[in-house]
Amino acid sequence: MNPAPLVALVGNPNAGKSALFNALTGARQKVGNYPGVTVERHSGRMVLPDGRPVELIDLPGTYSLDPSSPDEQVTRDVLFGKQAGERLPDAIVTVVDASNLDNHLRFTLQLIALGLPIVVALNMVDLAERDGLKLDPERLERELGVPVVPTVAVRRRGLDALKDRIADLARTAGKAQPNPAIQHDMIVLQRRARQIASAVTVSETAARRWTHRLDAIALHPVSGPILLLGLLFIMFQAVFAWSEAPIGWIEAGMAWLGGAVGDALPEGLLRSMLVDGVIGGVGAVIVFLPQILILFAFILVLEATGYMVRAAFLMDRLMAGVGLSGRAFIPLLSSFACAVPGIMATRTISDEKDRLTTILIAPMMTCSARLPVYTIIIGALIPDRAIGPGVGLQGVVLFALYILGIAGAFVAALVLRRTVTKGATSGFMMEMPKYQLPRLRDIGLGLWQRAEIFLKRAGTIILVTTIVLWALLSFPKPPEGSNISPVDYSVAGRIGNALETVVAPIGFNRDMALALIPAMAAREVAVAAIGTVYAIDNPDDAAGEASIRDNLQAHWSLPSALAFLMWFVFAPQCISTIAVTRRETNGWKWPAFMLGYLFAIAYISAGLTYWTAVALGLG
Amino acid sequence: MNMAAAIPVPVRLAQLPRMKPGTVSDVDWTHLSEPEARRLRELGLDEGVEIELLHRAGLFGGPVACRIGRMTVALRRHVAAAIHVSPSVG
C-alpha cells in the first residue's frame, strides 16, 4: 500500500502556521526529531473530505529558501527532498498573514516557483479586517496563479475549503519534482510581492492597531521593564503558590498507594523495593509535575501572546553587555522549567558562537528538577523565621539560589565570549508579531506534550535509577550481628564512602556523596536517594517526607547543607542535558567542556560556602 | 504643494523622531554584516518602503522597534544608523 500523501505546511514565522496545523490535525499529532539535527518534527494525520488520509508536517517558519539557522535549513531541505528521514512532500500549503502580505508573499512567490502543487492559506483575515484592511482573495488567486483560501485558523474558519483544495492537489500527488532554478534575488521578489499586495488590497484605513497601544506600555523605557519584572515575579510566585493544592493531592495519593501496597504485601524484599524504591522514588519526582506544568503554561502563554519577543527586546541591552543577544533570553527563560527544551530552543539563534554560549550557560538556570532538592533541604535546615514583613528567611534563601544561578550564567557568558567562544558581536533582529489572545486548546496541547515527556521520564530513567539505587543500597546485607550499618555495608555505601574522600573537603558527608551519583540521572532523584538511605538504615521509621526532614536535621550540619545547595546551583547533574548538548553541538567536545567548567565552579563555590559558614560559626 | 518642502533632508532611522513615518531613501549595506543585510532584506527593508520609528528600549543604547511596511521589527542601533529615511511631509 502506498503511504498517505505528505503535505507540508510552510510559511513565514508568525503567519499562524502552528495554529492552522493544530486546527487541521487536532490531537492526532506526533512530535519527533529529524535525524542528525535537533529540530522537532511535528506531524499529524488529517482526513480529507473524500475520506483519504493525509500526513501533514509543520515545517519551521522561515523567511526564504536561503536558510540562516538550523531549523530554517530543515525547511529548505525537506522542500527539495534532501532531508534525511523525510520524503519529498506531495503538496505544499503555504500560510500567509493577511495583514502582512507584502512581506509574506515574497516567500510564497519563491515557493510557487518551486513547482510543487501548492495552495495558499490566506490566514488571519479577521485580524486584517480589524486593522482596517480589505482584501480581494479572488484577485490574489489570479495574480499568483494558484488556489487561495481565506482562513482564520484559531476560529476554524475556512478549514473545509482548504481541505477541499488539498484534496484536489493530492490527486496529482507524487508527480512533481522541485525546480532547483528558483529566484533567489530578494529585491526582485520583494518588489513583485509589494506590487501584488497593493493590487489585491481593496481598501486600507489607517486604523491605529491595538498592538501599538499595548507596545506603548510594554516597550516603554520605564513601564516596559517594570511590566517584565512584574510578570516574572507573578510567574515564579505562581509556581509555588498555585502548586500547593495539587502537590498535596499527589502526595496523599502516593502515601495511600504506599500504604496499600505495604499492607497487601508480606514483609520482605519485594515490599521494600516497591515501597522504598519505586513508590518512594518515583513519587518524590511526580510531586513536582504541577510546578513544572505551571512554569511551562506561563512560557507557552508568553510565547502565544507575542509577548516573549517584547521581553527579548527589553533584555537585549543587558544581554549585549555579556556578549549575547536578546534572542538568548527566550531559551534561558525556558531553561527555568528544564534545560533540555531550553537548549533545543537555541536553534533559532543564527550566530554559531552566540548559540554555543547560550547552550553552555543554560544549565545554570534553576530548572524545576532542582526545586525538590532546594525545597526539602531549605525546609529542613533553614530556620522558618520572618526577616521582615511578609518576607521569610526560607523564601529569601530560595530566591538567592535562583539569583546565584543567573549571576553565574552572566559571568560565565562574559568570560566565555572573551575566551573559548570568542567572535564578532552577534546581532539582534527580530520580527515582533501582533499581540494575540492565546487559544486554550493550543496551550493545552503544548502542556499535554510536556506532561507526557515528564511522566515518560519519571516512568523510565527515574524509575530505573531508583530501583538500581535501591538494589545497590540493599545488597549485600551485613552479616547477622554485625554492627556495621546496612547502608555502609552495601555496594552503594562503599561507593559513597570512597566518593566521600573527594567531597569531604567541601563539607559533604557520606549520604550527600551517595545522593550525587543517582542525581546524575536526574537531579530530583537526590531527594529520593537521601530518603532511601535513611529508610534502609532505619527500617522501623515511617517513610515519607517528614522522616527525610527529621533525618536531615539529625545528620546534616547547616554549613554542609548550604554547601550542598551551592553544589546544586552549578553542578551539571543531568544526563539528558549533556545528551542534548552533544546532539546540538555535534560532538563530545562541548558537553565535555560544559561538564568540566560547571563541576569546577560547583566544587569551588560549595567549598567556599562551607568554609565561610564554618568560619562564621554557623555549624 | 511647495516643492522645497516636499524634498526633506534624509536622516538616519536612529535619529528619526518617534511616530513620524518616512520613506527609506538609502541603506548603507556596506556598514552591515552579510547575515544582517540579508535578514534585513528578508524583513522587507528596501528603498522606497514606508518606515516609522516606534520605540527605543531604555537609555543605554538598547535596540529600537520600527515599523517596516506593515511589520514591526526590532533592530540594534548600529543597524538603525545605516538606514537613511526621508521624513514624510505633513
PDB file of C-alpha atoms in Angstrom, chain A residues 335-502:
ATOM      1  CA  SER A 335      15.595  26.647  30.991  1.00  0.00           C
ATOM      2  CA  PHE A 336      13.953  27.593  34.282  1.00  0.00           C
ATOM      3  CA  ALA A 337      11.495  24.836  33.502  1.00  0.00           C
ATOM      4  CA  CYS A 338      14.082  22.460  32.036  1.00  0.00           C
ATOM      5  CA  ALA A 339      17.411  22.976  30.270  1.00  0.00           C
ATOM      6  CA  VAL A 340      16.599  20.361  27.613  1.00  0.00           C
ATOM      7  CA  PRO A 341      13.824  22.306  25.807  1.00  0.00           C
ATOM      8  CA  GLY A 342      15.805  25.465  26.596  1.00  0.00           C
ATOM      9  CA  ILE A 343      18.879  24.190  24.782  1.00  0.00           C
ATOM     10  CA  MET A 344      16.709  22.980  21.917  1.00  0.00           C
ATOM     11  CA  ALA A 345      15.156  26.450  21.659  1.00  0.00           C
ATOM     12  CA  THR A 346      18.608  27.921  20.921  1.00  0.00           C
ATOM     13  CA  ARG A 347      18.314  26.614  17.364  1.00  0.00           C
ATOM     14  CA  THR A 348      16.588  29.875  16.396  1.00  0.00           C
ATOM     15  CA  ILE A 349      19.815  31.756  17.190  1.00  0.00           C
ATOM     16  CA  SER A 350      21.605  32.107  13.884  1.00  0.00           C
ATOM     17  CA  ASP A 351      25.057  33.125  15.157  1.00  0.00           C
ATOM     18  CA  GLU A 352      27.031  29.971  15.964  1.00  0.00           C
ATOM     19  CA  LYS A 353      29.148  31.414  18.833  1.00  0.00           C
ATOM     20  CA  ASP A 354      26.147  33.137  20.315  1.00  0.00           C
ATOM     21  CA  ARG A 355      24.196  29.900  20.247  1.00  0.00           C
ATOM     22  CA  LEU A 356      27.045  27.881  21.750  1.00  0.00           C
ATOM     23  CA  THR A 357      27.465  30.333  24.631  1.00  0.00           C
ATOM     24  CA  THR A 358      23.737  30.195  25.344  1.00  0.00           C
ATOM     25  CA  ILE A 359      23.853  26.388  25.386  1.00  0.00           C
ATOM     26  CA  LEU A 360      26.834  26.383  27.759  1.00  0.00           C
ATOM     27  CA  ILE A 361      25.198  28.677  30.313  1.00  0.00           C
ATOM     28  CA  ALA A 362      21.639  27.303  30.066  1.00  0.00           C
ATOM     29  CA  PRO A 363      22.205  24.572  32.710  1.00  0.00           C
ATOM     30  CA  MET A 364      22.851  27.285  35.317  1.00  0.00           C
ATOM     31  CA  MET A 365      19.271  28.469  35.128  1.00  0.00           C
ATOM     32  CA  THR A 366      17.489  26.894  38.061  1.00  0.00           C
ATOM     33  CA  CYS A 367      15.453  24.154  36.414  1.00  0.00           C
ATOM     34  CA  SER A 368      12.386  22.647  38.031  1.00  0.00           C
ATOM     35  CA  ALA A 369      14.304  19.441  38.843  1.00  0.00           C
ATOM     36  CA  ARG A 370      16.370  21.369  41.384  1.00  0.00           C
ATOM     37  CA  LEU A 371      13.268  22.562  43.183  1.00  0.00           C
ATOM     38  CA  PRO A 372      12.635  19.301  45.057  1.00  0.00           C
ATOM     39  CA  VAL A 373      16.213  19.354  46.311  1.00  0.00           C
ATOM     40  CA  TYR A 374      16.084  23.009  47.313  1.00  0.00           C
ATOM     41  CA  THR A 375      12.649  22.781  48.897  1.00  0.00           C
ATOM     42  CA  ILE A 376      13.365  19.813  51.085  1.00  0.00           C
ATOM     43  CA  ILE A 377      16.798  20.949  52.292  1.00  0.00           C
ATOM     44  CA  ILE A 378      15.685  24.514  52.931  1.00  0.00           C
ATOM     45  CA  GLY A 379      12.571  23.232  54.684  1.00  0.00           C
ATOM     46  CA  ALA A 380      14.636  21.007  56.955  1.00  0.00           C
ATOM     47  CA  LEU A 381      17.648  23.146  57.776  1.00  0.00           C
ATOM     48  CA  ILE A 382      16.909  26.838  57.244  1.00  0.00           C
ATOM     49  CA  PRO A 383      15.005  28.275  60.221  1.00  0.00           C
ATOM     50  CA  ASP A 384      11.448  29.268  59.306  1.00  0.00           C
ATOM     51  CA  ARG A 385      11.512  32.792  60.650  1.00  0.00           C
ATOM     52  CA  ALA A 386      10.462  36.148  59.276  1.00  0.00           C
ATOM     53  CA  ILE A 387      13.188  38.654  58.480  1.00  0.00           C
ATOM     54  CA  GLY A 388      10.767  41.396  57.536  1.00  0.00           C
ATOM     55  CA  PRO A 389       7.070  41.958  56.966  1.00  0.00           C
ATOM     56  CA  GLY A 390       5.864  39.118  54.758  1.00  0.00           C
ATOM     57  CA  VAL A 391       9.428  38.029  53.972  1.00  0.00           C
ATOM     58  CA  GLY A 392      10.582  34.705  55.315  1.00  0.00           C
ATOM     59  CA  LEU A 393      14.188  33.562  55.583  1.00  0.00           C
ATOM     60  CA  GLN A 394      13.436  30.323  53.720  1.00  0.00           C
ATOM     61  CA  GLY A 395      11.956  32.218  50.771  1.00  0.00           C
ATOM     62  CA  VAL A 396      14.942  34.568  50.677  1.00  0.00           C
ATOM     63  CA  VAL A 397      17.376  31.638  50.560  1.00  0.00           C
ATOM     64  CA  LEU A 398      15.416  30.054  47.697  1.00  0.00           C
ATOM     65  CA  PHE A 399      15.352  33.375  45.823  1.00  0.00           C
ATOM     66  CA  ALA A 400      19.097  33.784  46.413  1.00  0.00           C
ATOM     67  CA  LEU A 401      19.740  30.373  44.827  1.00  0.00           C
ATOM     68  CA  TYR A 402      17.860  31.449  41.690  1.00  0.00           C
ATOM     69  CA  ILE A 403      19.771  34.742  41.557  1.00  0.00           C
ATOM     70  CA  LEU A 404      23.091  32.943  42.047  1.00  0.00           C
ATOM     71  CA  GLY A 405      22.382  30.748  39.042  1.00  0.00           C
ATOM     72  CA  ILE A 406      21.513  33.770  36.886  1.00  0.00           C
ATOM     73  CA  ALA A 407      24.540  35.747  38.083  1.00  0.00           C
ATOM     74  CA  GLY A 408      26.784  32.748  37.492  1.00  0.00           C
ATOM     75  CA  ALA A 409      25.406  32.368  33.965  1.00  0.00           C
ATOM     76  CA  PHE A 410      26.036  36.041  33.149  1.00  0.00           C
ATOM     77  CA  VAL A 411      29.583  35.970  34.468  1.00  0.00           C
ATOM     78  CA  ALA A 412      30.221  32.725  32.586  1.00  0.00           C
ATOM     79  CA  ALA A 413      28.860  34.223  29.348  1.00  0.00           C
ATOM     80  CA  LEU A 414      31.083  37.256  29.798  1.00  0.00           C
ATOM     81  CA  VAL A 415      34.165  35.090  30.273  1.00  0.00           C
ATOM     82  CA  LEU A 416      33.277  32.529  27.578  1.00  0.00           C
ATOM     83  CA  ARG A 417      32.629  35.227  24.963  1.00  0.00           C
ATOM     84  CA  ARG A 418      36.120  36.603  25.583  1.00  0.00           C
ATOM     85  CA  THR A 419      37.827  33.210  25.538  1.00  0.00           C
ATOM     86  CA  VAL A 420      36.503  29.933  24.137  1.00  0.00           C
ATOM     87  CA  THR A 421      33.510  31.295  22.205  1.00  0.00           C
ATOM     88  CA  LYS A 422      35.209  34.486  21.061  1.00  0.00           C
ATOM     89  CA  GLY A 423      33.713  36.031  17.940  1.00  0.00           C
ATOM     90  CA  ALA A 424      32.140  39.091  16.421  1.00  0.00           C
ATOM     91  CA  THR A 425      29.264  40.555  18.391  1.00  0.00           C
ATOM     92  CA  SER A 426      26.076  38.949  17.273  1.00  0.00           C
ATOM     93  CA  GLY A 427      23.127  40.951  16.119  1.00  0.00           C
ATOM     94  CA  PHE A 428      19.557  41.221  17.240  1.00  0.00           C
ATOM     95  CA  MET A 429      16.942  41.499  14.555  1.00  0.00           C
ATOM     96  CA  MET A 430      13.502  40.092  15.160  1.00  0.00           C
ATOM     97  CA  GLU A 431      10.031  40.464  13.804  1.00  0.00           C
ATOM     98  CA  MET A 432       7.614  41.493  16.544  1.00  0.00           C
ATOM     99  CA  PRO A 433       4.348  39.657  15.997  1.00  0.00           C
ATOM    100  CA  LYS A 434       0.969  41.196  16.710  1.00  0.00           C
ATOM    101  CA  TYR A 435      -0.429  40.521  20.154  1.00  0.00           C
ATOM    102  CA  GLN A 436      -2.927  37.709  20.140  1.00  0.00           C
ATOM    103  CA  LEU A 437      -5.150  36.090  22.690  1.00  0.00           C
ATOM    104  CA  PRO A 438      -3.730  32.635  23.346  1.00  0.00           C
ATOM    105  CA  ARG A 439      -6.000  29.747  22.401  1.00  0.00           C
ATOM    106  CA  LEU A 440      -6.695  27.494  25.359  1.00  0.00           C
ATOM    107  CA  ARG A 441      -6.619  24.486  23.059  1.00  0.00           C
ATOM    108  CA  ASP A 442      -3.115  25.236  21.750  1.00  0.00           C
ATOM    109  CA  ILE A 443      -1.769  25.882  25.256  1.00  0.00           C
ATOM    110  CA  GLY A 444      -3.449  22.677  26.424  1.00  0.00           C
ATOM    111  CA  LEU A 445      -1.846  20.679  23.620  1.00  0.00           C
ATOM    112  CA  GLY A 446       1.587  22.117  24.448  1.00  0.00           C
ATOM    113  CA  LEU A 447       1.164  21.354  28.146  1.00  0.00           C
ATOM    114  CA  TRP A 448      -0.011  17.845  27.424  1.00  0.00           C
ATOM    115  CA  GLN A 449       3.127  17.226  25.332  1.00  0.00           C
ATOM    116  CA  ARG A 450       5.318  18.496  28.206  1.00  0.00           C
ATOM    117  CA  ALA A 451       3.483  16.403  30.787  1.00  0.00           C
ATOM    118  CA  GLU A 452       3.860  13.336  28.605  1.00  0.00           C
ATOM    119  CA  ILE A 453       7.631  13.859  28.281  1.00  0.00           C
ATOM    120  CA  PHE A 454       7.980  14.386  32.043  1.00  0.00           C
ATOM    121  CA  LEU A 455       5.893  11.355  33.001  1.00  0.00           C
ATOM    122  CA  LYS A 456       7.745   9.183  30.497  1.00  0.00           C
ATOM    123  CA  ARG A 457      10.981  10.334  32.109  1.00  0.00           C
ATOM    124  CA  ALA A 458       9.616   9.567  35.573  1.00  0.00           C
ATOM    125  CA  GLY A 459       8.463   6.189  34.334  1.00  0.00           C
ATOM    126  CA  THR A 460      11.759   5.255  32.672  1.00  0.00           C
ATOM    127  CA  ILE A 461      15.012   6.977  33.692  1.00  0.00           C
ATOM    128  CA  ILE A 462      13.882   7.882  37.183  1.00  0.00           C
ATOM    129  CA  LEU A 463      12.162   4.547  37.827  1.00  0.00           C
ATOM    130  CA  VAL A 464      15.211   2.579  36.697  1.00  0.00           C
ATOM    131  CA  THR A 465      17.593   4.785  38.684  1.00  0.00           C
ATOM    132  CA  THR A 466      15.579   4.449  41.863  1.00  0.00           C
ATOM    133  CA  ILE A 467      15.368   0.660  41.529  1.00  0.00           C
ATOM    134  CA  VAL A 468      19.090   0.334  40.773  1.00  0.00           C
ATOM    135  CA  LEU A 469      19.890   2.641  43.660  1.00  0.00           C
ATOM    136  CA  TRP A 470      17.619   0.711  46.000  1.00  0.00           C
ATOM    137  CA  ALA A 471      19.352  -2.530  44.954  1.00  0.00           C
ATOM    138  CA  LEU A 472      22.827  -1.066  45.378  1.00  0.00           C
ATOM    139  CA  LEU A 473      21.811   0.239  48.796  1.00  0.00           C
ATOM    140  CA  SER A 474      20.231  -3.024  49.888  1.00  0.00           C
ATOM    141  CA  PHE A 475      22.933  -5.518  48.894  1.00  0.00           C
ATOM    142  CA  PRO A 476      24.964  -7.136  50.179  1.00  0.00           C
ATOM    143  CA  LYS A 477      23.230  -7.370  53.537  1.00  0.00           C
ATOM    144  CA  PRO A 478      25.535  -7.138  56.555  1.00  0.00           C
ATOM    145  CA  PRO A 479      26.051 -10.482  58.328  1.00  0.00           C
ATOM    146  CA  GLU A 480      23.781 -11.188  61.277  1.00  0.00           C
ATOM    147  CA  GLY A 481      25.030  -9.491  64.447  1.00  0.00           C
ATOM    148  CA  SER A 482      27.353  -7.119  62.634  1.00  0.00           C
ATOM    149  CA  ASN A 483      27.462  -3.594  63.993  1.00  0.00           C
ATOM    150  CA  ILE A 484      28.116  -2.050  60.537  1.00  0.00           C
ATOM    151  CA  SER A 485      25.032  -0.248  59.271  1.00  0.00           C
ATOM    152  CA  PRO A 486      23.229  -1.838  56.284  1.00  0.00           C
ATOM    153  CA  VAL A 487      23.985   1.185  54.097  1.00  0.00           C
ATOM    154  CA  ASP A 488      27.706   1.205  54.909  1.00  0.00           C
ATOM    155  CA  TYR A 489      27.876  -2.480  54.087  1.00  0.00           C
ATOM    156  CA  SER A 490      26.047  -2.151  50.721  1.00  0.00           C
ATOM    157  CA  VAL A 491      27.669  -1.578  47.332  1.00  0.00           C
ATOM    158  CA  ALA A 492      26.321   1.972  47.159  1.00  0.00           C
ATOM    159  CA  GLY A 493      27.549   2.677  50.684  1.00  0.00           C
ATOM    160  CA  ARG A 494      31.043   1.592  49.720  1.00  0.00           C
ATOM    161  CA  ILE A 495      30.973   3.805  46.604  1.00  0.00           C
ATOM    162  CA  GLY A 496      29.638   6.657  48.729  1.00  0.00           C
ATOM    163  CA  ASN A 497      32.406   6.177  51.287  1.00  0.00           C
ATOM    164  CA  ALA A 498      35.030   6.270  48.512  1.00  0.00           C
ATOM    165  CA  LEU A 499      33.479   9.373  46.953  1.00  0.00           C
ATOM    166  CA  GLU A 500      33.276  10.994  50.366  1.00  0.00           C
ATOM    167  CA  THR A 501      37.061  11.369  50.428  1.00  0.00           C
ATOM    168  CA  VAL A 502      36.776  13.600  47.323  1.00  0.00           C
TER     169      VAL A 502
END
